Coordinates of C-alpha atoms in Angstrom, one line a residue:
Chain A
Q1 CA 16.6 -6.0 -3.9
I2 CA 14.0 -3.8 -4.6
T3 CA 14.5 -0.5 -2.3
L4 CA 12.8 2.7 -1.7
K5 CA 13.0 5.7 0.5
E6 CA 10.8 8.5 0.9
S7 CA 12.1 12.3 1.9
G8 CA 10.8 15.8 2.7
P9 CA 10.1 18.0 5.0
T10 CA 8.1 16.9 8.3
L11 CA 6.6 20.0 9.6
V12 CA 4.7 22.2 6.7
Q13 CA 2.2 24.9 7.5
P14 CA -1.1 25.0 6.4
T15 CA -1.8 26.5 3.2
Q16 CA 1.7 25.2 1.8
T17 CA 2.7 23.0 -0.4
L18 CA 4.3 19.8 -0.3
T19 CA 7.1 18.0 -2.5
L20 CA 8.4 14.6 -0.9
T21 CA 10.9 12.7 -3.0
C22 CA 11.2 8.6 -3.3
T23 CA 14.1 7.5 -4.5
F24 CA 14.6 4.0 -5.5
S25 CA 17.0 1.1 -6.7
G26 CA 16.7 -2.4 -8.2
F27 CA 14.4 -1.6 -10.7
S28 CA 14.8 0.8 -13.8
L29 CA 11.9 3.4 -14.5
S30 CA 12.2 3.5 -17.9
S31 CA 11.7 -0.4 -18.4
P32 CA 8.0 -1.1 -19.6
G33 CA 5.2 -1.8 -17.1
A34 CA 7.5 0.1 -14.7
G35 CA 5.6 2.0 -12.2
V36 CA 5.9 4.0 -8.6
G37 CA 2.6 5.0 -6.8
W38 CA 2.6 7.5 -3.4
F39 CA 0.6 6.5 -0.5
R40 CA -0.4 8.2 2.7
Q41 CA -1.8 6.8 6.2
S42 CA -2.7 8.0 9.3
P43 CA -2.0 6.4 12.6
G44 CA -4.7 3.3 12.9
K45 CA -6.1 3.4 9.7
A46 CA -5.4 2.0 5.9
P47 CA -2.9 2.5 3.2
E48 CA -4.8 5.6 1.5
W49 CA -3.4 5.6 -2.5
L50 CA -2.4 9.2 -3.8
A51 CA -0.7 8.9 -7.3
L52 CA 1.1 6.4 -9.4
I53 CA 3.2 7.6 -12.4
Y54 CA 4.2 4.6 -15.3
W55 CA 7.4 4.3 -16.7
D56 CA 5.7 5.9 -20.3
D57 CA 5.3 9.0 -18.0
D58 CA 1.2 8.4 -17.8
K59 CA 0.3 9.5 -14.7
R60 CA -3.2 8.1 -12.3
F61 CA -4.5 10.3 -9.2
K62 CA -7.0 9.7 -6.6
S63 CA -9.7 11.8 -7.4
S64 CA -10.6 14.0 -4.8
L65 CA -7.0 15.4 -4.6
K66 CA -6.8 15.4 -8.6
T67 CA -6.8 19.0 -8.2
R68 CA -3.8 19.4 -5.9
L69 CA -1.5 16.5 -6.6
T70 CA 1.2 16.5 -9.1
I71 CA 3.6 13.6 -10.1
S72 CA 7.0 13.8 -11.7
K73 CA 10.1 11.3 -12.6
D74 CA 13.3 11.4 -13.2
T75 CA 14.7 8.2 -14.6
S76 CA 18.2 8.6 -14.4
Q77 CA 18.5 9.6 -10.7
K78 CA 16.0 6.9 -9.8
Q79 CA 13.6 9.7 -8.2
V80 CA 9.6 10.1 -8.0
F81 CA 8.4 13.3 -6.8
L82 CA 4.9 13.7 -5.6
T83 CA 3.5 17.3 -4.8
L84 CA 0.7 18.8 -2.7
T85 CA -0.5 21.8 -2.9
N86 CA -2.3 24.0 0.0
I87 CA -1.1 21.9 2.6
Q88 CA -4.3 21.1 5.1
P89 CA -4.3 19.3 8.6
A90 CA -6.2 16.7 7.4
D91 CA -2.8 15.9 5.1
A92 CA -0.9 14.8 7.9
G93 CA 0.4 11.5 8.3
M94 CA 3.1 8.8 7.2
Y95 CA 3.3 9.1 3.1
H96 CA 5.4 6.0 1.4
C97 CA 6.0 5.4 -2.4
A98 CA 5.9 1.8 -3.4
H99 CA 6.9 -0.2 -6.7
R100 CA 4.2 -1.4 -9.0
R101 CA 4.9 -4.9 -9.6
Q102 CA 4.7 -5.3 -13.6
G103 CA 2.5 -7.4 -15.3
F104 CA -0.2 -7.3 -12.3
G105 CA -2.1 -4.0 -12.6
A106 CA -1.5 -2.0 -9.6
L107 CA 0.0 -4.5 -7.5
F108 CA 2.7 -3.0 -4.8
D109 CA 4.6 -5.4 -3.8
S110 CA 7.7 -2.9 -2.1
W111 CA 7.1 -0.4 0.0
G112 CA 9.5 2.5 1.3
Q113 CA 9.8 3.1 5.1
G114 CA 7.5 6.5 4.9
T115 CA 7.9 9.4 5.9
L116 CA 6.1 11.2 8.5
L117 CA 4.1 14.9 8.0
T118 CA 2.8 17.6 10.3
V119 CA 0.7 19.6 9.6
S120 CA 0.3 22.9 12.0
S121 CA 1.5 27.0 11.8
Chain B
D1 CA -14.7 3.0 -6.1
I2 CA -14.1 0.1 -4.9
L3 CA -15.5 -0.9 -0.9
M4 CA -12.7 -3.5 0.7
T5 CA -15.1 -4.5 3.8
Q6 CA -13.0 -6.5 6.3
S7 CA -13.6 -8.3 9.3
P8 CA -13.0 -8.5 12.0
S9 CA -11.3 -5.1 12.9
S10 CA -9.5 -6.6 15.8
L11 CA -8.2 -10.5 17.1
S12 CA -7.2 -12.2 19.8
A13 CA -5.6 -16.0 18.7
S14 CA -3.4 -18.1 21.3
L15 CA 0.0 -19.1 19.7
G16 CA -0.9 -22.7 17.8
D17 CA -4.6 -21.3 16.5
K18 CA -6.2 -20.6 13.4
I19 CA -7.0 -17.2 12.5
T20 CA -9.2 -16.1 9.8
I21 CA -9.6 -13.1 8.0
T22 CA -12.1 -12.3 5.5
C23 CA -13.0 -9.4 3.3
Q24 CA -15.6 -8.6 0.7
A25 CA -15.2 -6.5 -2.1
S26 CA -18.5 -3.9 -3.4
Q27 CA -17.6 -5.7 -7.1
D28 CA -16.7 -8.4 -8.9
I29 CA -12.6 -8.1 -8.5
A30 CA -11.6 -11.3 -10.0
T31 CA -8.5 -13.0 -7.8
Y32 CA -7.1 -9.5 -8.2
L33 CA -6.1 -8.8 -4.3
G34 CA -3.2 -8.8 -2.0
W35 CA -3.0 -9.3 1.7
F36 CA -0.3 -6.9 3.6
R37 CA 1.2 -7.4 6.7
Q38 CA 2.0 -4.1 8.4
K39 CA 3.9 -3.9 11.8
P40 CA 3.9 -0.3 14.1
G41 CA 6.7 1.9 12.3
K42 CA 7.5 -0.1 9.3
A43 CA 6.3 -0.4 5.8
P44 CA 3.3 -3.0 4.7
E45 CA 4.9 -5.9 3.7
L46 CA 3.3 -7.8 1.0
L47 CA 2.0 -11.9 1.9
I48 CA -0.3 -12.6 -1.1
H49 CA -0.8 -11.6 -4.1
D50 CA -3.6 -12.8 -6.8
A51 CA -5.9 -14.1 -3.6
S52 CA -4.0 -16.8 -2.9
K53 CA -0.1 -16.9 -4.5
L54 CA 2.1 -16.7 -1.6
E55 CA 5.2 -14.6 -1.9
I56 CA 8.5 -15.8 -1.9
G57 CA 9.5 -16.5 1.3
V58 CA 6.4 -16.5 3.5
P59 CA 5.6 -19.1 5.5
R60 CA 3.3 -21.6 4.5
R61 CA 1.0 -21.1 7.3
F62 CA -0.5 -18.3 5.4
G63 CA -3.0 -18.8 2.9
G64 CA -5.2 -16.7 1.0
S65 CA -8.9 -18.1 -0.8
G66 CA -11.8 -16.9 -2.9
S67 CA -12.3 -15.1 -6.6
G68 CA -15.3 -12.2 -7.0
T69 CA -16.0 -10.3 -4.1
D70 CA -15.5 -12.6 -1.4
F71 CA -12.2 -13.7 0.4
T72 CA -10.9 -14.9 3.2
F73 CA -6.8 -15.0 4.6
T74 CA -5.6 -18.0 7.1
I75 CA -3.1 -18.1 9.4
T76 CA -3.0 -22.0 10.3
S77 CA -0.5 -21.4 13.5
L78 CA -0.4 -18.3 14.7
Q79 CA 3.7 -17.8 16.0
P80 CA 4.4 -14.9 18.1
D81 CA 5.8 -13.1 15.0
D82 CA 2.2 -12.8 13.1
I83 CA 0.7 -10.0 15.1
G84 CA 0.1 -7.0 13.3
T85 CA -2.0 -5.0 11.7
Y86 CA -3.4 -7.1 8.0
F87 CA -5.5 -5.1 5.6
C88 CA -6.3 -6.3 1.9
Q89 CA -5.9 -4.3 -0.9
Q90 CA -7.9 -4.2 -4.6
Y91 CA -5.5 -4.1 -7.5
D92 CA -8.3 -4.8 -10.4
T93 CA -9.2 -1.2 -10.5
V94 CA -7.3 2.7 -10.3
P95 CA -7.8 4.4 -7.4
I96 CA -6.9 0.8 -5.3
T97 CA -8.4 0.8 -2.2
F98 CA -7.9 -0.9 1.3
G99 CA -10.0 -2.9 3.4
Q100 CA -10.0 -1.1 7.6
G101 CA -7.5 -3.5 8.3
T102 CA -7.3 -6.7 11.0
R103 CA -5.1 -5.9 14.2
L104 CA -4.4 -9.4 15.6
D105 CA -2.6 -9.5 18.7
I106 CA -1.8 -12.8 21.0
K107 CA -3.4 -13.8 24.4

């Protein structure tokens, strides 16, 4: 069974840097084809894809956030990290990580419950 | 980016009703389309992949069809547990994009 859980600060001040951790189980990120993605979601809105990291350390980013985003992994600890710099109020919302189904393009079939970020000074 | 246009934005139906949600892609995505349900405070749950293939454990009252740019999601007999918000999502091309969502409730 695949599970993912996000963790990180619940409150960040504007201009600060956010670092989130996704801790997963039930799969290996060293397995060819494996990947983990990050999404965020505002209340009442659809999820917004942010970034994706593959088993071979290839990475993809939402173009409008590319200069602010970093994604990395610790395969042995079964963790993926997302960093977003220069946090603004528009970055508030629920952040989810998700498992990419191998062999199905960018289909994400298992999601974490999410971690809620508030941006305020 | 591929734009996914989903309708309706909200839907209220009676138990036992058949409901239909549509999703249109701004370009050909073959059958690289998934349907998700999300309940308040919960993670999105994948119901259908490849436009029409049910995930294991998903009841057969759920269904999907379509290819190219036009897709349909149906529930043939609405049940109380079906309430939530439904999203389509294309995974043909990065960036992955979602429809705006359809909020479904029971009359």
